[in-house]
């Protein structure tokens, strides 16, 4: 558990975009692969699937969080209004919130 906690703290430090985080991530992933933590291995492997995007997220100061927040809110409203009328009431509700 102590080793898992240490890996999690190290990864959390990488979440603040800084130049060089891509190299730190590579070192972190190498350490994870040497540890006996299979669930963390699975997480590291999933990061490897789109390594370019992960590296960009960890090194560049730009993000699309606000856009994704609007998309998530709109999808939530759509789910809430699933069988209620059509597009016009949905549009009205999105514009009011």
mmCIF file of C-alpha atoms in Angstrom:
data_model
loop_
_atom_site.group_PDB
_atom_site.id
_atom_site.type_symbol
_atom_site.label_atom_id
_atom_site.label_comp_id
_atom_site.label_asym_id
_atom_site.label_seq_id
_atom_site.Cartn_x
_atom_site.Cartn_y
_atom_site.Cartn_z
ATOM 1 C CA UNK A 1 0.000 0.000 0.000
ATOM 2 C CA UNK A 2 2.857 2.367 0.745
ATOM 3 C CA UNK A 3 4.321 1.739 -2.708
ATOM 4 C CA UNK A 4 0.933 2.335 -4.343
ATOM 5 C CA UNK A 5 0.544 5.594 -2.421
ATOM 6 C CA UNK A 6 3.984 6.743 -3.526
ATOM 7 C CA UNK A 7 3.181 6.027 -7.187
ATOM 8 C CA UNK A 8 -0.123 7.883 -6.911
ATOM 9 C CA UNK A 9 1.539 10.936 -5.340
ATOM 10 C CA UNK A 10 4.196 10.953 -8.070
ATOM 11 C CA UNK A 11 1.543 10.764 -10.784
ATOM 12 C CA UNK A 12 -0.485 13.537 -9.138
ATOM 13 C CA UNK A 13 2.536 15.838 -9.394
ATOM 14 C CA UNK A 14 2.625 15.196 -13.147
ATOM 15 C CA UNK A 15 -0.905 16.536 -13.553
ATOM 16 C CA UNK A 16 0.290 20.136 -13.355
ATOM 17 C CA UNK A 17 1.390 20.821 -16.954
ATOM 18 C CA UNK A 18 5.123 21.492 -17.024
ATOM 19 C CA UNK A 19 7.825 21.046 -19.631
ATOM 20 C CA UNK A 20 9.629 17.761 -19.045
ATOM 21 C CA UNK A 21 6.634 15.936 -17.590
ATOM 22 C CA UNK A 22 6.691 13.569 -20.569
ATOM 23 C CA UNK A 23 10.136 12.316 -19.512
ATOM 24 C CA UNK A 24 9.010 12.062 -15.889
ATOM 25 C CA UNK A 25 5.995 10.053 -17.055
ATOM 26 C CA UNK A 26 8.253 7.629 -18.913
ATOM 27 C CA UNK A 27 10.315 7.122 -15.739
ATOM 28 C CA UNK A 28 7.119 6.735 -13.684
ATOM 29 C CA UNK A 29 5.770 4.113 -16.081
ATOM 30 C CA UNK A 30 9.059 2.184 -15.948
ATOM 31 C CA UNK A 31 8.833 2.140 -12.153
ATOM 32 C CA UNK A 32 5.217 1.003 -12.272
ATOM 33 C CA UNK A 33 6.086 -1.866 -14.607
ATOM 34 C CA UNK A 34 8.756 -3.089 -12.189
ATOM 35 C CA UNK A 35 6.340 -3.004 -9.218
ATOM 36 C CA UNK A 36 3.974 -5.836 -8.304
ATOM 37 C CA UNK A 37 0.824 -3.744 -8.757
ATOM 38 C CA UNK A 38 -1.279 -5.259 -11.575
ATOM 39 C CA UNK A 39 -4.012 -2.608 -11.510
ATOM 40 C CA UNK A 40 -1.430 0.120 -11.846
ATOM 41 C CA UNK A 41 0.097 -1.853 -14.740
ATOM 42 C CA UNK A 42 -3.287 -1.727 -16.464
ATOM 43 C CA UNK A 43 -3.485 2.042 -15.900
ATOM 44 C CA UNK A 44 0.016 2.563 -17.299
ATOM 45 C CA UNK A 45 -0.858 0.428 -20.331
ATOM 46 C CA UNK A 46 -3.984 2.511 -20.962
ATOM 47 C CA UNK A 47 -1.865 5.681 -20.874
ATOM 48 C CA UNK A 48 0.399 4.121 -23.472
ATOM 49 C CA UNK A 49 -2.509 3.681 -25.927
ATOM 50 C CA UNK A 50 -2.517 7.386 -26.811
ATOM 51 C CA UNK A 51 0.851 8.504 -25.549
ATOM 52 C CA UNK A 52 0.980 11.639 -27.720
ATOM 53 C CA UNK A 53 -2.253 12.973 -26.205
ATOM 54 C CA UNK A 54 -1.122 12.111 -22.676
ATOM 55 C CA UNK A 55 2.207 13.855 -23.220
ATOM 56 C CA UNK A 56 0.420 16.928 -24.579
ATOM 57 C CA UNK A 57 -1.904 16.986 -21.583
ATOM 58 C CA UNK A 58 0.995 16.799 -19.144
ATOM 59 C CA UNK A 59 3.251 19.346 -20.820
ATOM 60 C CA UNK A 60 1.080 21.976 -22.549
ATOM 61 C CA UNK A 61 -0.761 24.679 -20.588
ATOM 62 C CA UNK A 62 -3.738 24.620 -22.985
ATOM 63 C CA UNK A 63 -6.806 22.475 -22.350
ATOM 64 C CA UNK A 64 -10.418 22.144 -23.404
ATOM 65 C CA UNK A 65 -11.896 21.661 -19.943
ATOM 66 C CA UNK A 66 -14.465 24.431 -20.285
ATOM 67 C CA UNK A 67 -15.726 23.044 -23.594
ATOM 68 C CA UNK A 68 -15.976 19.540 -22.160
ATOM 69 C CA UNK A 69 -17.876 20.929 -19.188
ATOM 70 C CA UNK A 70 -20.462 22.498 -21.489
ATOM 71 C CA UNK A 71 -20.759 19.239 -23.440
ATOM 72 C CA UNK A 72 -21.239 17.240 -20.239
ATOM 73 C CA UNK A 73 -23.903 19.645 -18.983
ATOM 74 C CA UNK A 74 -25.772 19.511 -22.289
ATOM 75 C CA UNK A 75 -25.697 15.695 -22.328
ATOM 76 C CA UNK A 76 -27.007 15.605 -18.757
ATOM 77 C CA UNK A 77 -29.927 17.848 -19.710
ATOM 78 C CA UNK A 78 -30.636 15.665 -22.750
ATOM 79 C CA UNK A 79 -30.747 12.550 -20.552
ATOM 80 C CA UNK A 80 -33.091 14.264 -18.095
ATOM 81 C CA UNK A 81 -35.454 15.281 -20.902
ATOM 82 C CA UNK A 82 -35.163 12.005 -22.820
ATOM 83 C CA UNK A 83 -38.820 11.381 -23.620
ATOM 84 C CA UNK A 84 -40.146 14.919 -23.146
ATOM 85 C CA UNK A 85 -41.225 16.607 -26.372
ATOM 86 C CA UNK A 86 -38.573 17.495 -28.916
ATOM 87 C CA UNK A 87 -35.797 19.872 -29.799
ATOM 88 C CA UNK A 88 -37.523 23.167 -28.917
ATOM 89 C CA UNK A 89 -38.030 22.425 -25.177
ATOM 90 C CA UNK A 90 -34.488 21.034 -25.000
ATOM 91 C CA UNK A 91 -33.079 24.181 -26.640
ATOM 92 C CA UNK A 92 -35.075 26.363 -24.275
ATOM 93 C CA UNK A 93 -33.779 24.518 -21.210
ATOM 94 C CA UNK A 94 -30.149 24.604 -22.385
ATOM 95 C CA UNK A 95 -30.348 28.340 -23.005
ATOM 96 C CA UNK A 96 -31.915 28.993 -19.595
ATOM 97 C CA UNK A 97 -29.167 27.205 -17.668
#
